């Protein structure tokens, strides 16, 4: 039902109730007005955090997302990139725009990788959490002594090898390099360099002829689009994304860990 029709029907219904003298229905209208009027006044004045305004917004599922929900959603967007560095992130809390996190995993042992990953997290928070002011990274919890367990599979700690100079990859540019016989594509998004295996997930064709528009990398062969930071497919989330390569930038040199791909 459209808005104008609903207003007209409401006016007709109120007139009928007043004429028929239905006291319970009239009391219901008065209660609805008693709830809506002060809440709408607060909302009109921009006082959205007032409990009365929050109550009305919640009645219509319009209450803004809680800070921790927004932050967690932003972290989920960048989590594949974090995992590619052999790392993990835990949200400890959010207070007045300050996000407290704990980083863990292999990334903690490499200062360059940890710093690059932290910058990637900050970018995701700025995009997904408008109130973001600062990221505070807390030390990992001390390792606990546990009983031996059967190991399934083999953990591969990233081993970084030099892939060129950071200055060779200007902002907004793509650059293909070969490291240990593996093709790697470097992408500079607003001054931050990201690395992926140089092959379209569709059929493995190289991507260096593609275009980089803001943070979106477009394949030159199929026009499929990927997030140039996380590697996720952005035009069809059901399709596989790019293979993210752990990267660290130290003293102007780009280093990647192709053994972790």
Coordinates of N, CA and C in Angstrom, one line a residue:
X1 N 0.8 -1.2 0.0 CA 0.0 0.0 0.0 C 0.9 1.2 0.0
X2 N 0.6 2.2 -0.9 CA 1.4 3.4 -0.9 C 1.1 4.4 0.2
X3 N 1.9 5.4 0.4 CA 1.8 6.3 1.6 C 0.5 7.1 1.5
X4 N 0.2 7.7 0.4 CA -1.0 8.6 0.3 C -2.2 7.8 0.6
X5 N -2.3 6.6 0.0 CA -3.5 5.8 0.2 C -3.6 5.4 1.7
X6 N -2.5 5.1 2.3 CA -2.5 4.7 3.7 C -3.0 5.8 4.6
X7 N -2.5 7.1 4.3 CA -2.9 8.3 5.1 C -4.4 8.5 4.9
X8 N -5.0 8.4 3.7 CA -6.4 8.6 3.5 C -7.2 7.5 4.2
X9 N -6.8 6.3 4.2 CA -7.6 5.2 4.9 C -7.5 5.4 6.4
X10 N -6.4 5.9 6.9 CA -6.2 6.1 8.3 C -7.2 7.2 8.8
X11 N -7.2 8.3 8.0 CA -8.1 9.4 8.3 C -9.6 9.0 8.3
X12 N -10.0 8.2 7.4 CA -11.3 7.7 7.3 C -11.6 6.8 8.5
X13 N -10.7 5.9 8.9 CA -10.8 5.0 10.0 C -11.0 5.8 11.3
X14 N -10.2 6.8 11.5 CA -10.2 7.6 12.7 C -11.6 8.3 12.8
X15 N -12.1 8.9 11.7 CA -13.4 9.5 11.7 C -14.5 8.5 12.1
X16 N -14.4 7.3 11.6 CA -15.4 6.3 11.9 C -15.3 5.9 13.4
X17 N -14.1 5.7 13.9 CA -14.0 5.4 15.3 C -14.5 6.5 16.2
X18 N -14.2 7.7 15.9 CA -14.7 8.9 16.7 C -16.3 8.9 16.6
X19 N -16.8 8.7 15.5 CA -18.3 8.7 15.3 C -19.0 7.6 16.1
X20 N -18.3 6.4 16.0 CA -18.9 5.2 16.7 C -18.7 5.2 18.2
X21 N -17.7 6.0 18.6 CA -17.4 6.0 20.0 C -16.7 4.8 20.6
X22 N -15.9 4.1 19.8 CA -15.2 2.9 20.3 C -14.0 3.4 21.2
X23 N -14.3 3.3 22.5 CA -13.3 3.8 23.5 C -12.0 3.1 23.4
X24 N -12.0 1.8 23.3 CA -10.7 1.0 23.3 C -9.9 1.4 22.0
X25 N -10.5 1.6 20.9 CA -9.8 1.9 19.7 C -9.2 3.3 19.8
X26 N -10.0 4.3 20.4 CA -9.5 5.6 20.6 C -8.4 5.7 21.5
X27 N -8.4 4.8 22.6 CA -7.3 4.8 23.5 C -6.1 4.2 22.8
X28 N -6.3 3.3 21.9 CA -5.1 2.7 21.1 C -4.5 3.8 20.3
X29 N -5.3 4.7 19.7 CA -4.7 5.8 18.8 C -4.0 6.8 19.7
X30 N -4.5 7.0 20.9 CA -3.8 8.0 21.8 C -2.5 7.4 22.3
X31 N -2.4 6.1 22.5 CA -1.2 5.5 23.0 C -0.1 5.5 21.8
X32 N -0.6 5.2 20.6 CA 0.3 5.3 19.5 C 0.9 6.7 19.3
X33 N 0.0 7.7 19.4 CA 0.4 9.1 19.3 C 1.4 9.4 20.5
X34 N 1.1 8.9 21.7 CA 2.0 9.2 22.8 C 3.4 8.7 22.6
X35 N 3.5 7.6 21.9 CA 4.8 6.9 21.7 C 5.5 7.6 20.5
X36 N 4.8 7.9 19.4 CA 5.4 8.4 18.2 C 5.8 9.9 18.3
X37 N 4.9 10.7 18.9 CA 5.1 12.1 18.8 C 6.4 12.6 19.5
X38 N 6.7 12.2 20.7 CA 8.0 12.6 21.3 C 9.2 12.0 20.6
X39 N 9.0 10.7 20.2 CA 10.2 10.1 19.5 C 10.5 10.8 18.2
X40 N 9.4 11.1 17.4 CA 9.7 11.8 16.1 C 10.2 13.2 16.3
X41 N 9.8 13.8 17.4 CA 10.4 15.1 17.7 C 11.9 15.0 17.9
X42 N 12.3 14.0 18.7 CA 13.7 13.8 19.0 C 14.5 13.5 17.7
X43 N 13.9 12.6 16.8 CA 14.6 12.2 15.6 C 14.7 13.5 14.7
X44 N 13.7 14.3 14.6 CA 13.7 15.5 13.8 C 14.8 16.5 14.3
X45 N 15.1 16.4 15.6 CA 16.2 17.3 16.1 C 17.5 16.6 16.1
X46 N 17.6 15.4 15.5 CA 18.9 14.8 15.3 C 19.3 14.0 16.6
X47 N 18.5 13.9 17.6 CA 18.9 13.2 18.8 C 18.6 11.7 18.7
X48 N 19.2 11.0 17.8 CA 18.9 9.6 17.5 C 19.3 8.7 18.6
X49 N 20.3 9.1 19.5 CA 20.7 8.2 20.5 C 19.9 8.3 21.8
X50 N 18.9 9.2 21.8 CA 18.0 9.3 23.0 C 17.2 8.0 23.1
X51 N 17.0 7.4 24.3 CA 16.3 6.1 24.5 C 15.0 6.1 23.8
X52 N 14.2 7.2 23.9 CA 12.9 7.2 23.3 C 13.0 7.1 21.7
X53 N 13.9 7.8 21.1 CA 14.1 7.7 19.7 C 14.6 6.3 19.3
X54 N 15.5 5.8 20.1 CA 16.0 4.4 19.8 C 14.8 3.4 19.9
X55 N 13.9 3.6 20.9 CA 12.8 2.6 21.0 C 11.9 2.6 19.8
X56 N 11.6 3.8 19.2 CA 10.8 3.9 18.1 C 11.5 3.3 16.8
X57 N 12.7 3.6 16.7 CA 13.5 3.0 15.5 C 13.6 1.5 15.6
X58 N 13.7 1.0 16.8 CA 13.8 -0.4 17.0 C 12.4 -1.1 16.6
X59 N 11.3 -0.4 16.9 CA 10.0 -1.0 16.6 C 9.9 -1.2 15.1
X60 N 10.5 -0.4 14.3 CA 10.4 -0.5 12.8 C 11.7 -1.1 12.2
X61 N 12.5 -1.7 13.0 CA 13.8 -2.3 12.6 C 14.7 -1.3 11.9
X62 N 14.6 -0.1 12.4 CA 15.4 1.0 11.8 C 16.6 1.4 12.7
X63 N 16.8 0.7 13.8 CA 17.9 1.1 14.7 C 19.2 0.9 14.0
X64 N 20.1 1.9 14.1 CA 21.4 1.8 13.4 C 22.2 0.6 14.0
X65 N 23.0 0.0 13.1 CA 23.8 -1.1 13.6 C 24.7 -0.7 14.7
X66 N 24.9 -1.6 15.7 CA 25.8 -1.3 16.8 C 27.2 -1.3 16.2
X67 N 28.0 -0.5 17.0 CA 29.4 -0.3 16.5 C 30.1 -1.7 16.3
X68 N 30.0 -2.6 17.2 CA 30.7 -3.8 17.1 C 30.2 -4.7 15.9
X69 N 29.0 -4.5 15.6 CA 28.4 -5.3 14.5 C 29.0 -4.7 13.2
X70 N 29.1 -3.4 13.1 CA 29.7 -2.7 11.9 C 31.2 -3.1 11.8
X71 N 31.9 -3.1 12.9 CA 33.4 -3.4 12.9 C 33.6 -4.9 12.5
X72 N 32.8 -5.8 13.0 CA 32.9 -7.2 12.7 C 32.6 -7.4 11.2
X73 N 31.6 -6.7 10.7 CA 31.3 -6.9 9.3 C 32.5 -6.4 8.4
X74 N 33.1 -5.3 8.8 CA 34.3 -4.8 8.1 C 35.5 -5.7 8.2
X75 N 35.7 -6.4 9.3 CA 36.7 -7.3 9.5 C 36.5 -8.6 8.6
X76 N 35.2 -9.0 8.5 CA 34.9 -10.1 7.7 C 35.3 -9.9 6.2
X77 N 35.2 -8.6 5.8 CA 35.5 -8.3 4.4 C 37.0 -8.5 4.1
X78 N 37.8 -8.2 5.1 CA 39.3 -8.2 4.9 C 39.9 -9.5 5.5
X79 N 39.1 -10.4 6.0 CA 39.6 -11.6 6.7 C 40.3 -12.5 5.7
X80 N 39.9 -12.7 4.5 CA 40.7 -13.6 3.5 C 42.1 -13.0 3.3
X81 N 42.2 -11.7 3.3 CA 43.5 -11.1 3.2 C 44.4 -11.4 4.4
X82 N 43.8 -11.3 5.6 CA 44.5 -11.6 6.8 C 45.0 -13.0 6.8
X83 N 44.1 -13.9 6.5 CA 44.4 -15.4 6.5 C 45.5 -15.7 5.5
X84 N 45.6 -14.9 4.4 CA 46.6 -15.1 3.4 C 48.0 -14.8 3.9
X85 N 48.1 -14.0 5.0 CA 49.3 -13.7 5.6 C 49.6 -14.7 6.8
X86 N 48.8 -15.7 6.9 CA 49.0 -16.7 8.0 C 48.5 -16.1 9.3
X87 N 47.7 -15.1 9.3 CA 47.3 -14.4 10.5 C 45.8 -14.6 10.8
X88 N 45.5 -14.1 12.0 CA 44.1 -14.1 12.5 C 43.9 -12.8 13.3
X89 N 42.6 -12.3 13.3 CA 42.3 -11.1 14.1 C 41.2 -11.4 15.0
X90 N 41.2 -10.8 16.2 CA 40.2 -11.0 17.2 C 39.8 -9.6 17.6
X91 N 38.5 -9.3 17.6 CA 37.9 -8.0 18.0 C 37.8 -8.1 19.5
X92 N 38.5 -7.1 20.2 CA 38.4 -7.1 21.7 C 37.4 -6.1 22.2
X93 N 37.1 -5.0 21.4 CA 36.1 -4.1 21.8 C 36.2 -2.8 20.9
X94 N 35.1 -2.0 21.0 CA 35.0 -0.7 20.3 C 34.5 0.3 21.3
X95 N 35.2 1.4 21.3 CA 34.9 2.5 22.3 C 35.2 3.9 21.6
X96 N 34.1 4.6 21.4 CA 34.2 6.0 20.9 C 35.1 6.0 19.6
X97 N 34.9 5.1 18.7 CA 35.6 5.1 17.4 C 36.9 4.4 17.5
X98 N 37.4 4.0 18.7 CA 38.7 3.3 18.8 C 38.4 1.8 18.8
X99 N 39.1 1.1 17.9 CA 38.9 -0.3 17.7 C 40.1 -1.0 18.3
X100 N 39.8 -1.9 19.2 CA 40.8 -2.7 19.9 C 40.8 -4.1 19.3
X101 N 42.0 -4.5 18.7 CA 42.1 -5.8 18.1 C 43.3 -6.6 18.7
X102 N 43.3 -7.9 18.5 CA 44.5 -8.7 18.8 C 44.8 -9.5 17.5
X103 N 46.0 -9.3 17.0 CA 46.5 -10.0 15.8 C 47.3 -11.3 16.3
X104 N 47.1 -12.4 15.6 CA 47.8 -13.6 16.0 C 48.2 -14.3 14.7
X105 N 49.1 -15.3 14.9 CA 49.5 -16.1 13.7 C 50.9 -15.8 13.2
X106 N 51.2 -16.3 12.1 CA 52.6 -16.2 11.5 C 52.9 -14.7 11.2
X107 N 51.9 -13.9 10.9 CA 52.1 -12.5 10.5 C 52.8 -11.7 11.7
X108 N 52.6 -12.2 12.9 CA 53.2 -11.4 14.0 C 54.7 -11.5 14.0
X109 N 55.3 -12.5 13.5 CA 56.7 -12.7 13.5 C 57.4 -11.8 12.4
X110 N 56.7 -11.2 11.5 CA 57.3 -10.4 10.5 C 56.7 -9.0 10.6
X111 N 57.6 -8.1 11.0 CA 57.2 -6.7 11.2 C 56.6 -6.1 9.9
X112 N 57.2 -6.3 8.8 CA 56.7 -5.7 7.5 C 55.3 -6.3 7.2
X113 N 55.2 -7.6 7.3 CA 53.9 -8.2 7.0 C 52.8 -7.8 8.0
X114 N 53.1 -7.7 9.2 CA 52.1 -7.2 10.2 C 51.7 -5.8 10.0
X115 N 52.7 -4.9 9.6 CA 52.3 -3.5 9.3 C 51.4 -3.4 8.1
X116 N 51.8 -4.2 7.1 CA 51.0 -4.1 5.8 C 49.6 -4.6 6.1
X117 N 49.4 -5.7 6.9 CA 48.1 -6.3 7.2 C 47.3 -5.3 8.1
X118 N 48.0 -4.6 9.0 CA 47.3 -3.6 9.8 C 46.8 -2.5 9.0
X119 N 47.5 -2.0 8.0 CA 47.0 -1.0 7.1 C 45.8 -1.4 6.4
X120 N 45.8 -2.7 5.9 CA 44.7 -3.2 5.2 C 43.4 -3.3 6.1
X121 N 43.6 -3.6 7.4 CA 42.5 -3.6 8.3 C 42.0 -2.2 8.5
X122 N 42.9 -1.2 8.6 CA 42.5 0.2 8.8 C 41.6 0.7 7.6
X123 N 42.0 0.3 6.4 CA 41.3 0.7 5.2 C 39.9 0.1 5.3
X124 N 39.8 -1.2 5.6 CA 38.5 -1.8 5.7 C 37.6 -1.2 6.8
X125 N 38.2 -0.8 7.9 CA 37.4 -0.1 9.0 C 36.9 1.2 8.5
X126 N 37.8 2.0 7.8 CA 37.3 3.3 7.3 C 36.2 3.2 6.4
X127 N 36.2 2.1 5.6 CA 35.1 1.9 4.6 C 33.8 1.4 5.2
X128 N 33.9 0.6 6.2 CA 32.8 -0.1 6.7 C 32.3 0.5 8.1
X129 N 33.1 1.3 8.7 CA 32.7 1.8 10.0 C 33.0 3.3 10.0
X130 N 32.0 4.2 9.7 CA 32.3 5.6 9.5 C 32.8 6.3 10.7
X131 N 32.5 5.8 11.9 CA 33.0 6.4 13.2 C 34.4 6.1 13.5
X132 N 35.1 5.3 12.7 CA 36.4 4.8 13.0 C 37.4 6.0 13.2
X133 N 38.2 5.9 14.3 CA 39.2 7.0 14.6 C 40.6 6.4 14.7
X134 N 40.7 5.2 15.4 CA 42.0 4.7 15.7 C 41.9 3.2 15.8
X135 N 43.0 2.5 15.4 CA 43.2 1.1 15.6 C 44.2 0.8 16.7
X136 N 43.9 0.1 17.7 CA 44.9 -0.3 18.7 C 45.1 -1.8 18.7
X137 N 46.3 -2.2 18.3 CA 46.6 -3.6 18.2 C 47.2 -4.1 19.5
X138 N 46.6 -5.1 20.1 CA 47.1 -5.6 21.4 C 48.0 -6.8 21.2
X139 N 48.9 -7.1 22.1 CA 49.9 -8.2 22.0 C 49.1 -9.5 22.0
X140 N 49.6 -10.5 21.3 CA 49.0 -11.9 21.3 C 49.0 -12.4 22.7
X141 N 48.1 -13.3 23.0 CA 48.1 -13.9 24.3 C 49.2 -14.9 24.4
X142 N 49.8 -15.1 25.6 CA 50.9 -16.0 25.8 C 50.5 -17.4 25.3
X143 N 51.4 -18.1 24.7 CA 51.1 -19.5 24.2 C 50.9 -20.4 25.5
X144 N 49.9 -21.2 25.4 CA 49.6 -22.2 26.5 C 50.2 -23.5 26.2
X145 N 50.7 -24.2 27.2 CA 51.2 -25.5 27.1 C 50.0 -26.5 27.0
X146 N 50.0 -27.2 25.9 CA 48.9 -28.2 25.8 C 49.4 -29.6 25.5
X147 N 48.6 -30.6 25.6 CA 49.0 -31.9 25.3 C 49.3 -32.1 23.8
X148 N 50.2 -32.9 23.4 CA 50.4 -33.2 22.0 C 49.2 -33.6 21.3
X149 N 49.0 -33.1 20.1 CA 47.8 -33.5 19.3 C 48.3 -34.1 17.9
X150 N 47.5 -34.8 17.3 CA 47.8 -35.3 15.9 C 47.7 -34.2 14.9
X151 N 48.7 -33.9 14.2 CA 48.7 -32.9 13.2 C 48.2 -33.4 11.9
X152 N 47.2 -32.7 11.4 CA 46.6 -33.0 10.1 C 47.0 -31.9 9.1
X153 N 47.7 -32.4 8.1 CA 48.3 -31.4 7.1 C 49.5 -30.8 7.6
X154 N 50.1 -29.9 6.9 CA 51.3 -29.2 7.2 C 51.2 -27.7 7.1
X155 N 51.5 -27.0 8.2 CA 51.4 -25.6 8.2 C 52.6 -25.0 7.5
X156 N 52.4 -24.1 6.6 CA 53.5 -23.5 5.8 C 53.6 -22.0 6.3
X157 N 54.6 -21.8 7.0 CA 54.9 -20.4 7.4 C 55.4 -19.6 6.2
X158 N 54.8 -18.4 6.0 CA 55.2 -17.7 4.8 C 56.7 -17.4 4.8
X159 N 57.4 -17.7 3.6 CA 58.8 -17.3 3.4 C 58.8 -16.3 2.4
X160 N 59.3 -15.1 2.7 CA 59.3 -13.9 1.8 C 60.5 -13.8 0.9
X161 N 60.3 -13.5 -0.3 CA 61.3 -13.3 -1.3 C 61.1 -11.9 -2.0
X162 N 62.2 -11.3 -2.3 CA 62.1 -9.9 -2.9 C 61.4 -10.0 -4.3
X163 N 60.5 -9.0 -4.5 CA 59.8 -8.9 -5.8 C 59.9 -7.6 -6.5
X164 N 60.9 -6.8 -6.1 CA 61.2 -5.5 -6.7 C 61.0 -4.3 -5.7
X165 N 61.1 -3.1 -6.3 CA 61.1 -1.9 -5.5 C 59.6 -1.4 -5.4
X166 N 59.3 -0.9 -4.3 CA 57.9 -0.4 -4.1 C 57.7 0.8 -5.1
X167 N 58.7 1.6 -5.3 CA 58.5 2.8 -6.2 C 58.3 2.4 -7.6
X168 N 58.5 1.2 -8.0 CA 58.2 0.7 -9.4 C 56.7 0.5 -9.6
X169 N 56.0 0.5 -8.5 CA 54.5 0.2 -8.7 C 53.8 1.5 -8.2
X170 N 53.5 2.4 -9.1 CA 52.9 3.7 -8.8 C 51.4 3.5 -8.4
X171 N 50.9 4.4 -7.6 CA 49.4 4.3 -7.3 C 48.6 4.2 -8.5
X172 N 47.6 3.3 -8.4 CA 46.7 3.0 -9.5 C 47.2 2.2 -10.6
X173 N 48.5 1.6 -10.4 CA 49.1 0.8 -11.5 C 49.2 -0.7 -11.1
X174 N 49.3 -1.6 -12.1 CA 49.5 -3.0 -11.9 C 50.9 -3.3 -12.5
X175 N 51.5 -4.3 -11.8 CA 52.8 -4.7 -12.3 C 53.0 -6.2 -12.1
X176 N 53.4 -6.9 -13.2 CA 53.6 -8.4 -13.1 C 55.0 -8.7 -12.9
X177 N 55.3 -9.6 -11.9 CA 56.7 -10.0 -11.6 C 56.7 -11.5 -11.5
X178 N 57.8 -12.1 -11.6 CA 58.0 -13.5 -11.4 C 58.9 -13.7 -10.2
X179 N 58.4 -14.5 -9.2 CA 59.2 -14.8 -8.0 C 59.2 -16.3 -7.9
X180 N 60.4 -16.9 -7.9 CA 60.6 -18.3 -7.8 C 59.7 -19.1 -8.8
X181 N 59.7 -18.6 -10.0 CA 59.0 -19.2 -11.1 C 57.5 -19.1 -11.0
X182 N 57.0 -18.3 -10.1 CA 55.6 -18.1 -10.0 C 55.2 -16.7 -10.4
X183 N 54.2 -16.5 -11.2 CA 53.8 -15.2 -11.6 C 53.0 -14.5 -10.6
X184 N 53.4 -13.3 -10.2 CA 52.7 -12.5 -9.2 C 52.3 -11.2 -9.8
X185 N 51.1 -10.7 -9.4 CA 50.6 -9.4 -9.9 C 50.5 -8.5 -8.7
X186 N 51.2 -7.3 -8.8 CA 51.2 -6.3 -7.8 C 50.3 -5.2 -8.2
X187 N 49.5 -4.8 -7.2 CA 48.5 -3.7 -7.4 C 48.7 -2.6 -6.4
X188 N 48.8 -1.4 -6.8 CA 48.9 -0.3 -5.9 C 47.6 0.5 -5.8
X189 N 47.0 0.3 -4.6 CA 45.7 1.0 -4.3 C 45.9 2.1 -3.3
X190 N 45.9 3.3 -3.8 CA 46.0 4.5 -3.0 C 47.3 4.4 -2.1
X191 N 48.4 4.0 -2.7 CA 49.6 4.0 -2.0 C 49.9 2.7 -1.3
X192 N 49.0 1.8 -1.2 CA 49.2 0.5 -0.5 C 49.3 -0.6 -1.6
X193 N 50.4 -1.4 -1.5 CA 50.6 -2.5 -2.5 C 50.1 -3.8 -2.0
X194 N 49.3 -4.5 -2.9 CA 48.8 -5.8 -2.7 C 49.3 -6.7 -3.7
X195 N 49.3 -8.0 -3.4 CA 49.8 -9.0 -4.3 C 48.9 -10.2 -4.5
X196 N 48.8 -10.7 -5.7 CA 47.9 -11.8 -6.0 C 48.7 -12.7 -7.0
X197 N 48.3 -14.0 -7.0 CA 48.8 -14.9 -8.1 C 48.3 -14.4 -9.4
X198 N 49.2 -14.2 -10.4 CA 48.9 -13.6 -11.7 C 48.2 -14.6 -12.6
X199 N 46.9 -14.8 -12.3 CA 46.1 -15.6 -13.1 C 44.6 -15.5 -12.8
X200 N 43.8 -15.3 -13.8 CA 42.3 -15.1 -13.6 C 41.8 -16.5 -13.1
X201 N 41.0 -16.5 -12.1 CA 40.4 -17.7 -11.6 C 39.6 -18.5 -12.6
X202 N 39.1 -17.8 -13.6 CA 38.3 -18.4 -14.6 C 39.1 -19.5 -15.4
X203 N 40.2 -19.1 -15.9 CA 41.0 -20.0 -16.7 C 42.5 -19.8 -16.6
X204 N 43.0 -19.0 -15.7 CA 44.4 -18.8 -15.4 C 45.1 -17.9 -16.3
X205 N 44.4 -17.2 -17.2 CA 45.1 -16.2 -18.1 C 45.7 -15.0 -17.3
X206 N 46.8 -14.5 -17.7 CA 47.4 -13.4 -16.9 C 46.6 -12.1 -16.8
X207 N 46.8 -11.4 -15.7 CA 45.9 -10.2 -15.5 C 46.6 -8.9 -15.6
X208 N 47.9 -8.9 -16.0 CA 48.6 -7.6 -16.1 C 48.0 -6.6 -17.1
X209 N 47.3 -7.1 -18.1 CA 46.7 -6.2 -19.1 C 45.4 -5.6 -18.6
X210 N 45.0 -6.0 -17.4 CA 43.7 -5.5 -16.9 C 43.8 -4.0 -16.5
X211 N 42.7 -3.5 -15.9 CA 42.7 -2.1 -15.5 C 42.3 -2.1 -14.0
X212 N 42.9 -1.1 -13.4 CA 42.7 -0.9 -11.9 C 41.9 0.4 -11.8
X213 N 40.6 0.3 -11.3 CA 39.8 1.5 -11.1 C 39.5 1.6 -9.7
X214 N 40.1 2.6 -9.0 CA 40.0 2.8 -7.6 C 40.5 1.5 -6.9
X215 N 39.7 0.7 -6.3 CA 40.1 -0.5 -5.6 C 39.6 -1.8 -6.4
X216 N 39.2 -1.6 -7.6 CA 38.6 -2.7 -8.4 C 39.5 -3.1 -9.5
X217 N 39.9 -4.3 -9.6 CA 40.7 -4.9 -10.7 C 39.8 -5.6 -11.6
X218 N 39.9 -5.2 -12.9 CA 39.0 -5.8 -13.9 C 39.9 -6.7 -14.9
X219 N 39.5 -7.9 -15.0 CA 40.2 -8.9 -15.9 C 40.2 -8.4 -17.3
X220 N 41.3 -8.4 -18.0 CA 41.3 -8.0 -19.4 C 40.7 -9.0 -20.4
X221 N 40.4 -10.2 -19.9 CA 39.9 -11.3 -20.8 C 38.4 -11.5 -20.7
X222 N 37.9 -11.4 -19.4 CA 36.4 -11.7 -19.2 C 35.7 -10.5 -18.6
X223 N 36.4 -9.4 -18.3 CA 35.7 -8.3 -17.6 C 35.2 -8.6 -16.2
X224 N 35.6 -9.7 -15.6 CA 35.2 -10.0 -14.2 C 36.0 -9.1 -13.3
X225 N 35.3 -8.6 -12.2 CA 35.9 -7.6 -11.4 C 36.2 -8.2 -10.0
X226 N 37.3 -7.7 -9.4 CA 37.8 -8.2 -8.1 C 38.2 -7.0 -7.3
X227 N 38.0 -7.2 -6.0 CA 38.5 -6.2 -5.0 C 40.0 -6.4 -5.0
X228 N 40.7 -5.3 -5.3 CA 42.2 -5.3 -5.4 C 42.9 -5.3 -4.1
X229 N 42.1 -5.4 -3.0 CA 42.7 -5.5 -1.7 C 42.5 -6.9 -1.1
X230 N 41.3 -7.4 -1.1 CA 41.0 -8.7 -0.5 C 41.0 -9.8 -1.6
X231 N 40.9 -9.5 -2.9 CA 40.8 -10.5 -3.9 C 39.5 -11.0 -4.2
X232 N 38.5 -10.6 -3.4 CA 37.1 -11.1 -3.6 C 36.5 -10.7 -4.9
X233 N 35.7 -11.5 -5.5 CA 35.0 -11.2 -6.7 C 33.9 -10.2 -6.3
X234 N 33.8 -9.1 -7.0 CA 32.8 -8.0 -6.6 C 31.6 -8.0 -7.5
X235 N 31.7 -8.5 -8.7 CA 30.5 -8.5 -9.6 C 29.7 -9.8 -9.5
X236 N 30.3 -10.8 -8.9 CA 29.5 -12.1 -8.6 C 30.2 -12.8 -7.5
X237 N 29.6 -12.5 -6.3 CA 30.3 -13.1 -5.0 C 30.3 -14.6 -5.0
X238 N 29.5 -15.2 -5.8 CA 29.4 -16.7 -5.8 C 30.6 -17.3 -6.5
X239 N 31.3 -16.5 -7.3 CA 32.5 -17.0 -8.1 C 33.7 -16.9 -7.2
X240 N 34.8 -17.7 -7.5 CA 36.0 -17.6 -6.7 C 36.8 -16.3 -6.9
X241 N 37.5 -15.9 -5.9 CA 38.3 -14.7 -6.0 C 39.7 -15.0 -6.4
X242 N 40.5 -13.9 -6.4 CA 42.0 -14.0 -6.7 C 42.7 -14.7 -5.6
X243 N 43.8 -15.4 -5.9 CA 44.6 -16.0 -4.9 C 45.5 -15.0 -4.3
X244 N 45.3 -14.6 -3.1 CA 46.1 -13.6 -2.4 C 47.4 -14.1 -2.0
X245 N 48.5 -13.3 -2.3 CA 49.8 -13.6 -1.9 C 50.3 -12.7 -0.8
X246 N 50.7 -13.3 0.3 CA 51.2 -12.5 1.4 C 52.3 -11.5 1.0
X247 N 52.3 -10.3 1.5 CA 53.2 -9.3 1.0 C 53.7 -8.4 2.2
X248 N 54.9 -8.0 2.1 CA 55.5 -7.1 3.1 C 56.3 -6.1 2.3
X249 N 56.2 -4.8 2.8 CA 57.0 -3.7 2.2 C 58.0 -3.2 3.3
X250 N 59.3 -3.4 3.1 CA 60.3 -3.1 4.1 C 61.4 -2.3 3.4
X251 N 61.7 -1.1 3.9 CA 62.8 -0.3 3.4 C 62.7 -0.1 1.9
X252 N 61.5 0.1 1.4 CA 61.3 0.4 0.0 C 61.3 -0.8 -0.9
X253 N 61.4 -2.0 -0.3 CA 61.5 -3.2 -1.1 C 60.2 -4.0 -0.9
X254 N 59.6 -4.6 -2.0 CA 58.4 -5.4 -1.9 C 58.9 -6.9 -1.8
X255 N 58.3 -7.5 -0.8 CA 58.7 -8.9 -0.6 C 57.4 -9.7 -0.5
X256 N 57.3 -10.9 -1.2 CA 56.1 -11.7 -1.3 C 56.5 -13.1 -0.9
X257 N 55.4 -13.8 -0.4 CA 55.6 -15.2 0.0 C 54.8 -16.1 -0.9
X258 N 55.4 -16.5 -2.0 CA 54.7 -17.4 -3.0 C 54.5 -18.8 -2.5
X259 N 55.3 -19.2 -1.5 CA 55.2 -20.5 -0.9 C 53.9 -20.7 -0.2
X260 N 53.2 -19.6 0.2 CA 52.0 -19.7 0.9 C 50.8 -19.7 0.1
X261 N 51.0 -19.6 -1.3 CA 49.8 -19.6 -2.2 C 49.3 -21.0 -2.4

